XYZ file of N, CA and C in Angstrom:
663
model
N -16.072 -48.765 8.706
C -15.827 -48.325 7.313
C -15.991 -46.800 7.165
N -17.055 -46.255 7.771
C -17.273 -44.814 7.702
C -16.149 -44.054 8.395
N -15.668 -44.610 9.513
C -14.580 -43.969 10.235
C -13.312 -43.921 9.359
N -13.025 -45.028 8.646
C -11.871 -45.070 7.786
C -12.002 -44.040 6.663
N -13.187 -43.941 6.049
C -13.412 -42.988 4.981
C -13.284 -41.577 5.490
N -13.829 -41.338 6.677
C -13.761 -39.990 7.293
C -12.301 -39.596 7.537
N -11.519 -40.516 8.046
C -10.099 -40.244 8.291
C -9.353 -40.004 7.014
N -9.695 -40.761 5.976
C -9.021 -40.557 4.652
C -9.325 -39.193 4.093
N -10.623 -38.793 4.169
C -11.009 -37.474 3.649
C -10.334 -36.383 4.471
N -10.257 -36.538 5.799
C -9.603 -35.543 6.629
C -8.132 -35.384 6.275
N -7.433 -36.535 6.114
C -6.020 -36.499 5.735
C -5.831 -35.868 4.354
N -6.742 -36.161 3.455
C -6.662 -35.597 2.115
C -6.815 -34.067 2.144
N -7.776 -33.590 2.944
C -7.951 -32.130 3.085
C -6.723 -31.486 3.698
N -6.148 -32.161 4.673
C -4.939 -31.618 5.322
C -3.804 -31.530 4.294
N -3.633 -32.611 3.515
C -2.551 -32.606 2.500
C -2.786 -31.491 1.459
N -4.028 -31.317 1.022
C -4.331 -30.261 0.054
C -4.086 -28.879 0.641
N -4.463 -28.722 1.900
C -4.229 -27.405 2.564
C -2.751 -27.127 2.679
N -1.969 -28.115 3.017
C -0.503 -27.948 3.148
C 0.084 -27.643 1.782
N -0.373 -28.332 0.729
C 0.133 -28.078 -0.615
C -0.215 -26.674 -1.054
N -1.457 -26.248 -0.750
C -1.895 -24.880 -1.119
C -1.019 -23.871 -0.398
N -0.729 -24.081 0.867
C 0.109 -23.140 1.617
C 1.499 -23.075 1.027
N 2.060 -24.224 0.629
C 3.406 -24.244 0.045
C 3.411 -23.496 -1.286
N 2.352 -23.706 -2.082
C 2.267 -23.026 -3.383
C 2.180 -21.515 -3.205
N 1.345 -21.073 -2.291
C 1.184 -19.633 -2.042
C 2.506 -19.019 -1.547
N 3.181 -19.754 -0.644
C 4.447 -19.252 -0.121
C 5.495 -19.116 -1.209
N 5.568 -20.129 -2.110
C 6.512 -20.098 -3.227
C 6.232 -18.934 -4.137
N 4.942 -18.687 -4.432
C 4.571 -17.576 -5.323
C 4.886 -16.228 -4.696
N 4.636 -16.094 -3.405
C 4.904 -14.847 -2.696
C 6.411 -14.572 -2.702
N 7.211 -15.610 -2.431
C 8.660 -15.441 -2.424
C 9.162 -15.062 -3.809
N 8.639 -15.729 -4.845
C 9.049 -15.415 -6.192
C 8.644 -13.994 -6.617
N 7.445 -13.610 -6.258
C 6.971 -12.264 -6.580
C 7.801 -11.223 -5.814
N 8.113 -11.499 -4.567
C 8.924 -10.587 -3.772
C 10.254 -10.340 -4.431
N 10.909 -11.404 -4.877
C 12.201 -11.273 -5.526
C 12.114 -10.479 -6.837
N 11.112 -10.816 -7.637
C 11.006 -10.156 -8.960
C 10.547 -8.716 -8.844
N 9.604 -8.438 -7.934
C 9.191 -7.043 -7.725
C 10.376 -6.189 -7.278
N 11.229 -6.776 -6.411
C 12.387 -6.044 -5.938
C 13.413 -5.819 -7.031
N 13.531 -6.795 -7.943
C 14.528 -6.693 -9.051
C 14.041 -5.817 -10.178
N 12.757 -6.015 -10.578
C 12.250 -5.372 -11.789
C 11.193 -4.311 -11.588
N 10.596 -4.310 -10.377
C 9.444 -3.460 -10.164
C 8.141 -4.212 -10.418
N 7.038 -3.639 -9.996
C 5.737 -4.279 -10.125
C 5.256 -4.329 -11.551
N 5.322 -3.216 -12.251
C 4.756 -3.106 -13.594
C 5.468 -4.020 -14.585
N 6.819 -4.104 -14.449
C 7.616 -4.859 -15.434
C 7.636 -6.376 -15.152
N 6.969 -6.799 -14.075
C 6.986 -8.240 -13.720
C 5.669 -8.860 -14.133
N 5.716 -9.904 -14.933
C 4.490 -10.594 -15.372
C 4.182 -11.736 -14.470
N 2.932 -12.207 -14.518
C 2.518 -13.378 -13.753
C 3.265 -14.600 -14.233
N 3.547 -14.649 -15.555
C 4.277 -15.837 -16.097
C 5.670 -15.875 -15.527
N 6.308 -14.708 -15.395
C 7.656 -14.673 -14.849
C 7.695 -15.107 -13.417
N 6.672 -14.690 -12.647
C 6.580 -15.086 -11.249
C 6.381 -16.592 -11.144
N 5.462 -17.125 -11.931
C 5.226 -18.553 -11.921
C 6.461 -19.336 -12.328
N 7.166 -18.860 -13.319
C 8.388 -19.547 -13.772
C 9.441 -19.544 -12.675
N 9.586 -18.383 -11.947
C 10.544 -18.341 -10.864
C 10.185 -19.325 -9.763
N 8.895 -19.487 -9.537
C 8.424 -20.425 -8.503
C 8.302 -21.838 -8.983
N 8.536 -22.089 -10.290
C 8.362 -23.397 -10.901
C 6.936 -23.911 -10.716
N 5.953 -23.044 -10.964
C 4.559 -23.358 -10.817
C 3.788 -22.802 -12.016
N 2.739 -23.493 -12.433
C 1.964 -22.994 -13.568
C 1.309 -21.652 -13.211
N 1.413 -20.717 -14.155
C 0.894 -19.356 -13.856
C -0.637 -19.350 -13.739
N -1.271 -20.389 -14.227
C -2.735 -20.454 -14.127
C -3.269 -20.556 -12.719
N -2.417 -20.940 -11.761
C -2.894 -21.087 -10.384
C -2.852 -19.771 -9.612
N -2.178 -18.770 -10.161
C -2.059 -17.501 -9.420
C -3.428 -16.840 -9.219
N -4.255 -16.710 -10.252
C -5.592 -16.124 -9.975
C -6.415 -16.954 -8.978
N -6.225 -18.275 -8.987
C -6.965 -19.131 -8.047
C -6.599 -18.777 -6.615
N -5.329 -18.528 -6.353
C -4.881 -18.277 -4.979
C -4.967 -16.826 -4.572
N -4.773 -15.899 -5.548
C -4.697 -14.486 -5.168
C -5.690 -13.592 -5.920
N -6.390 -14.144 -6.897
C -7.373 -13.352 -7.615
C -6.836 -12.578 -8.777
N -5.679 -11.923 -8.578
C -5.074 -11.084 -9.605
C -3.640 -10.760 -9.232
N -2.977 -10.086 -10.124
C -1.594 -9.639 -9.821
C -1.590 -8.667 -8.646
N -2.611 -7.770 -8.591
C -2.682 -6.867 -7.485
C -2.927 -7.640 -6.172
N -3.717 -8.684 -6.231
C -3.938 -9.474 -5.033
C -2.659 -10.135 -4.567
N -1.822 -10.580 -5.505
C -0.526 -11.147 -5.157
C 0.382 -10.077 -4.532
N 0.345 -8.862 -5.095
C 1.130 -7.772 -4.536
C 0.732 -7.526 -3.072
N -0.542 -7.500 -2.819
C -1.013 -7.266 -1.442
C -0.522 -8.362 -0.491
N -0.519 -9.600 -1.001
C -0.010 -10.709 -0.201
C 1.470 -10.550 0.080
N 2.207 -10.065 -0.913
C 3.658 -9.838 -0.758
C 3.875 -8.725 0.319
N 3.166 -7.628 0.171
C 3.317 -6.518 1.134
C 2.961 -6.971 2.529
N 1.870 -7.716 2.658
C 1.449 -8.215 3.982
C 2.505 -9.128 4.594
N 3.098 -9.965 3.744
C 4.158 -10.857 4.222
C 5.342 -10.100 4.722
N 5.763 -9.071 3.962
C 6.905 -8.257 4.298
C 6.615 -7.458 5.601
N 5.438 -6.877 5.678
C 5.054 -6.136 6.852
C 5.053 -7.014 8.099
N 4.510 -8.229 7.930
C 4.467 -9.151 9.056
C 5.862 -9.528 9.525
N 6.751 -9.758 8.557
C 8.136 -10.086 8.950
C 8.814 -8.936 9.649
N 8.563 -7.710 9.189
C 9.138 -6.530 9.840
C 8.561 -6.343 11.244
N 7.276 -6.442 11.344
C 6.614 -6.273 12.663
C 7.142 -7.327 13.659
N 7.211 -8.571 13.227
C 7.620 -9.629 14.167
C 9.089 -9.518 14.547
N 9.908 -8.957 13.630
C 11.345 -8.852 13.917
C 11.680 -7.542 14.646
N 11.293 -6.436 14.077
C 11.646 -5.138 14.640
C 10.957 -4.906 15.973
N 9.773 -5.499 16.149
C 9.061 -5.294 17.426
C 9.071 -6.555 18.244
N 9.977 -7.444 17.937
C 10.075 -8.713 18.669
C 11.493 -9.016 19.041
N 12.048 -10.111 18.540
C 13.393 -10.558 18.939
C 14.482 -9.525 18.736
N 14.456 -8.812 17.596
C 15.508 -7.831 17.328
C 15.453 -6.683 18.337
N 14.231 -6.292 18.687
C 14.060 -5.207 19.671
C 14.500 -5.682 21.035
N 14.181 -6.914 21.414
C 14.630 -7.444 22.691
C 16.151 -7.486 22.747
N 16.755 -7.857 21.613
C 18.215 -7.949 21.559
C 18.840 -6.558 21.748
N 18.223 -5.554 21.136
C 18.720 -4.210 21.293
C 18.563 -3.694 22.727
N 17.420 -4.036 23.357
C 17.206 -3.629 24.747
C 18.252 -4.220 25.687
N 18.721 -5.409 25.367
C 19.703 -6.069 26.214
C 20.985 -5.259 26.367
N 21.219 -4.356 25.387
C 22.446 -3.555 25.434
C 22.226 -2.269 26.244
N 21.095 -2.128 26.861
C 20.843 -0.974 27.713
C 20.518 0.283 26.947
N 20.012 0.189 25.756
C 19.713 1.358 24.971
C 18.328 1.945 25.372
N 18.206 3.228 25.154
C 16.905 3.860 25.396
C 15.913 3.321 24.411
N 14.625 3.493 24.700
C 13.563 2.889 23.898
C 13.688 3.208 22.415
N 13.813 4.501 22.098
C 13.826 4.876 20.691
C 15.150 4.447 20.014
N 16.235 4.450 20.773
C 17.478 3.956 20.226
C 17.396 2.441 19.933
N 16.719 1.739 20.864
C 16.558 0.307 20.655
C 15.718 0.031 19.402
N 14.706 0.842 19.205
C 13.849 0.698 18.044
C 14.661 0.915 16.753
N 15.467 1.988 16.712
C 16.232 2.256 15.510
C 17.283 1.156 15.267
N 17.897 0.606 16.329
C 18.822 -0.470 16.168
C 18.119 -1.692 15.600
N 16.922 -1.969 16.081
C 16.177 -3.128 15.577
C 15.802 -2.966 14.099
N 15.413 -1.745 13.738
C 15.068 -1.469 12.351
C 16.280 -1.631 11.457
N 17.436 -1.144 11.893
C 18.643 -1.263 11.088
C 19.042 -2.736 10.967
N 18.948 -3.486 12.048
C 19.287 -4.900 12.022
C 18.404 -5.625 11.044
N 17.129 -5.332 11.025
C 16.191 -5.969 10.058
C 16.588 -5.600 8.645
N 16.942 -4.339 8.436
C 17.291 -3.885 7.105
C 18.554 -4.612 6.600
N 19.501 -4.881 7.512
C 20.713 -5.545 7.132
C 20.507 -7.049 6.947
N 19.631 -7.633 7.739
C 19.368 -9.080 7.676
C 18.386 -9.443 6.578
N 17.501 -8.513 6.239
C 16.502 -8.801 5.160
C 16.564 -7.685 4.137
N 17.724 -7.567 3.445
C 17.856 -6.421 2.495
C 16.856 -6.477 1.350
N 16.387 -7.675 0.954
C 15.437 -7.759 -0.141
C 14.152 -7.043 0.223
N 13.733 -7.117 1.467
C 12.491 -6.439 1.873
C 12.656 -4.940 1.764
N 13.809 -4.435 2.241
C 14.049 -3.010 2.153
C 14.099 -2.534 0.719
N 14.741 -3.296 -0.146
C 14.783 -2.953 -1.564
C 13.396 -2.966 -2.213
N 12.615 -3.965 -1.833
C 11.248 -4.033 -2.368
C 10.436 -2.826 -1.992
N 10.460 -2.432 -0.700
C 9.747 -1.275 -0.263
C 10.162 -0.023 -1.057
N 11.462 0.094 -1.276
C 11.978 1.254 -2.005
C 11.551 1.289 -3.445
N 11.675 0.166 -4.094
C 11.267 0.054 -5.505
C 9.799 0.356 -5.685
N 8.966 -0.225 -4.796
C 7.517 0.011 -4.888
C 7.167 1.470 -4.597
N 7.903 2.103 -3.666
C 7.633 3.493 -3.358
C 7.885 4.372 -4.586
N 9.031 4.137 -5.270
C 9.330 4.973 -6.442
C 8.328 4.712 -7.559
N 7.884 3.479 -7.707
C 6.849 3.184 -8.709
C 5.543 3.855 -8.358
N 5.194 3.841 -7.060
C 3.934 4.425 -6.634
C 3.933 5.933 -6.871
N 5.102 6.559 -6.753
C 5.190 8.001 -6.988
C 5.405 8.356 -8.451
N 5.681 7.319 -9.264
C 5.948 7.579 -10.665
C 5.045 6.867 -11.642
N 5.548 5.823 -12.290
C 4.831 5.219 -13.410
C 3.707 4.322 -13.029
N 3.517 3.987 -11.758
C 2.449 3.077 -11.352
C 1.661 3.677 -10.199
N 0.917 4.766 -10.440
C 0.227 5.455 -9.369
C -0.834 4.608 -8.691
N -1.269 3.539 -9.342
C -2.294 2.672 -8.718
C -1.727 1.983 -7.469
N -0.384 1.959 -7.338
C 0.220 1.394 -6.148
C 0.143 2.333 -4.958
N -0.084 3.621 -5.197
C 0.041 4.609 -4.140
C -0.853 4.361 -2.955
N -2.124 4.022 -3.167
C -2.960 3.746 -1.981
C -2.432 2.585 -1.130
N -1.930 1.543 -1.797
C -1.436 0.398 -1.042
C -0.151 0.785 -0.261
N 0.725 1.556 -0.921
C 1.953 1.961 -0.259
C 1.622 2.949 0.879
N 0.661 3.823 0.650
C 0.236 4.745 1.694
C -0.293 4.002 2.902
N -1.074 2.971 2.671
C -1.621 2.167 3.782
C -0.484 1.495 4.530
N 0.508 0.999 3.852
C 1.648 0.371 4.527
C 2.322 1.376 5.455
N 2.524 2.600 4.967
C 3.177 3.593 5.804
C 2.298 4.016 6.984
N 0.996 4.019 6.780
C 0.124 4.364 7.909
C 0.279 3.315 9.009
N 0.396 2.046 8.598
C 0.542 0.990 9.599
C 1.903 1.082 10.316
N 2.966 1.440 9.553
C 4.244 1.611 10.163
C 4.227 2.787 11.165
N 3.541 3.876 10.757
C 3.441 5.018 11.648
C 2.670 4.690 12.901
N 1.637 3.868 12.768
C 0.889 3.475 13.942
C 1.707 2.632 14.918
N 2.485 1.692 14.355
C 3.367 0.899 15.194
C 4.399 1.754 15.915
N 5.002 2.656 15.178
C 6.008 3.549 15.762
C 5.387 4.439 16.832
N 4.175 4.955 16.549
C 3.506 5.824 17.513
C 3.213 5.112 18.820
N 2.807 3.858 18.725
C 2.515 3.082 19.941
C 3.788 2.949 20.755
N 4.921 2.702 20.072
C 6.158 2.485 20.789
C 6.638 3.756 21.494
N 6.558 4.878 20.802
C 6.983 6.155 21.394
C 6.136 6.504 22.624
N 4.821 6.319 22.462
C 3.916 6.626 23.613
C 4.225 5.696 24.779
N 4.540 4.446 24.473
C 4.893 3.537 25.551
C 6.163 3.969 26.252
N 7.127 4.440 25.484
C 8.377 4.903 26.063
C 8.158 6.165 26.912
N 7.258 7.034 26.471
C 6.916 8.213 27.250
C 6.242 7.816 28.550
N 5.340 6.844 28.478
C 4.631 6.420 29.672
C 5.560 5.829 30.693
N 6.623 5.149 30.234
C 7.600 4.523 31.135
C 8.606 5.523 31.640
N 8.631 6.722 31.058
C 9.571 7.733 31.527
C 10.909 7.690 30.862
N 11.090 6.883 29.816
C 12.404 6.804 29.161
C 12.497 7.759 27.999
N 11.378 8.223 27.454
C 11.385 9.197 26.394
C 10.771 10.514 26.851
N 11.285 11.565 26.288
C 10.817 12.928 26.655
C 9.339 13.048 26.423
N 8.575 13.410 27.468
C 7.086 13.521 27.325
C 6.683 14.660 26.412
N 7.627 15.568 26.119
C 7.259 16.708 25.257
C 7.386 16.367 23.774
N 7.861 15.166 23.471
C 8.014 14.808 22.066
C 6.703 14.860 21.325
N 6.731 15.392 20.110
C 5.604 15.306 19.191
C 5.669 13.887 18.596
N 4.760 13.008 19.027
C 4.858 11.588 18.703
C 4.839 11.373 17.186
N 3.864 11.935 16.529
C 3.717 11.680 15.099
C 4.937 12.241 14.298
N 5.372 13.449 14.679
C 6.532 14.024 13.989
C 7.806 13.230 14.246
N 7.953 12.689 15.468
C 9.128 11.875 15.789
C 9.135 10.615 14.958
N 7.992 9.952 14.865
C 7.911 8.729 14.060
C 8.171 9.029 12.591
N 7.599 10.102 12.072
C 7.803 10.467 10.687
C 9.282 10.743 10.418
N 9.944 11.447 11.362
C 11.356 11.750 11.189
C 12.205 10.452 11.111
N 11.838 9.477 11.954
C 12.564 8.188 11.891
C 12.302 7.470 10.596
N 11.055 7.441 10.118
C 10.740 6.824 8.853
C 11.497 7.478 7.701
N 11.563 8.799 7.761
C 12.323 9.540 6.719
C 13.772 9.169 6.757
N 14.328 8.997 7.967
C 15.714 8.620 8.080
C 15.964 7.251 7.437
N 15.146 6.264 7.753
C 15.374 4.929 7.260
C 15.075 4.816 5.762
N 14.080 5.586 5.301
C 13.796 5.612 3.859
C 14.993 6.231 3.113
N 15.526 7.338 3.660
C 16.674 7.972 3.053
C 17.894 7.094 3.056
N 18.086 6.348 4.182
C 19.220 5.465 4.280
C 19.133 4.347 3.244
N 17.924 3.797 3.064
C 17.755 2.748 2.059
C 18.065 3.300 0.647
N 17.574 4.490 0.365
C 17.819 5.105 -0.933
C 19.309 5.315 -1.153
N 19.958 5.849 -0.156
C 21.386 6.119 -0.221
C 22.155 4.830 -0.465
N 21.754 3.761 0.240
C 22.447 2.479 0.128
C 22.269 1.859 -1.225
N 21.069 2.029 -1.829
C 20.804 1.477 -3.152
C 21.540 2.266 -4.233
N 21.613 3.583 -4.057
C 22.300 4.416 -5.073
C 23.811 4.193 -5.054
N 24.341 3.998 -3.878
C 25.806 3.859 -3.719
C 26.131 2.501 -3.098
N 25.535 1.469 -3.703
C 25.687 0.109 -3.182
C 27.139 -0.290 -2.997
N 27.482 -0.794 -1.815
C 28.846 -1.198 -1.515
C 29.737 -0.079 -1.069
N 29.239 1.173 -1.136
C 30.068 2.325 -0.739
C 29.405 3.142 0.351
N 28.529 2.507 1.121
C 27.816 3.178 2.196
C 28.014 2.422 3.519
N 28.538 3.100 4.497
C 28.734 2.474 5.802
C 27.503 2.750 6.636
N 26.507 1.845 6.543
C 25.230 2.051 7.239
C 25.437 2.149 8.745
N 26.353 1.313 9.248
C 26.586 1.293 10.731
C 27.105 2.664 11.189
N 27.986 3.258 10.398
C 28.545 4.586 10.761
C 27.446 5.653 10.744
N 26.647 5.616 9.697
C 25.552 6.589 9.579
C 24.572 6.397 10.726
N 24.289 5.130 11.020
C 23.345 4.804 12.077
C 23.879 5.286 13.456
N 25.192 5.103 13.692
C 25.784 5.550 14.961
C 25.629 7.034 15.133
N 25.751 7.798 14.006
C 25.599 9.225 14.101
C 24.139 9.589 14.414
N 23.228 8.852 13.749
C 21.792 9.089 14.059
C 21.481 8.797 15.517
N 22.018 7.723 16.019
C 21.781 7.389 17.417
C 22.295 8.461 18.367
N 23.470 9.032 18.014
C 24.024 10.084 18.833
C 23.096 11.290 18.857
N 22.532 11.607 17.701
C 21.554 12.714 17.648
C 20.311 12.380 18.461
N 19.856 11.145 18.339
C 18.661 10.741 19.079
C 18.889 10.824 20.587
N 20.070 10.408 21.033
C 20.383 10.377 22.444
C 20.243 11.773 23.063
N 20.580 12.790 22.270
C 20.485 14.159 22.795
C 19.096 14.732 22.650
N 18.311 14.164 21.755
C 17.063 14.839 21.429
C 15.785 14.204 21.946
N 15.803 12.907 22.313
C 14.544 12.265 22.626
C 14.466 11.634 23.999
N 15.612 11.472 24.644
C 15.552 10.864 25.963
C 14.970 11.808 27.012
N 14.249 11.236 27.931
C 13.712 12.030 29.036
C 14.868 12.500 29.904
N 14.780 13.702 30.429
C 15.843 14.209 31.330
C 15.712 13.485 32.671
N 16.862 13.114 33.247
C 16.831 12.452 34.542
C 16.357 13.402 35.629
N 15.799 12.870 36.716
C 15.393 13.723 37.816
C 16.576 14.552 38.325
N 16.297 15.723 38.862
C 17.336 16.662 39.291
C 18.305 15.998 40.268
N 17.797 15.137 41.152
C 18.661 14.526 42.155
C 19.678 13.561 41.533
N 19.382 13.097 40.270
C 20.279 12.191 39.593
C 21.269 12.911 38.666
N 21.141 14.198 38.547
C 22.011 14.924 37.610
C 23.356 15.242 38.292
């Protein structure tokens, strides 16, 4: 009898945990969509809950506050970017024989094209952080610090393997790339439907090929 009760309680806890995970995922997805469409300040918890078809009273239970939900959204987006740009998409770019930094930029562009909502969300939050919602600035700054750290690791790894110029200023190189992609997102949002991202990206890659690759040994020239 005790074994049966124990199994029932275990199954009940598992079901509740799964339900909680589904609820959190639905709220994060709804918040991501609305923050990208309207911005953080103009989006209410009620609107998020309505988009997710969930009572808004459960949001504080799962996230503590609207700010807590924002952090969960940012963490989810960052995790998706990290896993894609530094995982399968990067492997796919490497298969084409690209240099390390070129592969990284191709992976970042592929992610931007495949997950446009994430790129739009980052851009909208950035403008809010710099303007009407300065309380977002520390969170957005932390996100960029993490992106810079990931990029720095990759550049140093490329230098260690001999594929990237060892004279590169790692931090400045990563910042230049982040500025390029931030600018490309802005340009694409301002002139939606009238921006050939692939063409712009090809030009950037051409510049990178001349500027960041390690020079081949003299005997190979």
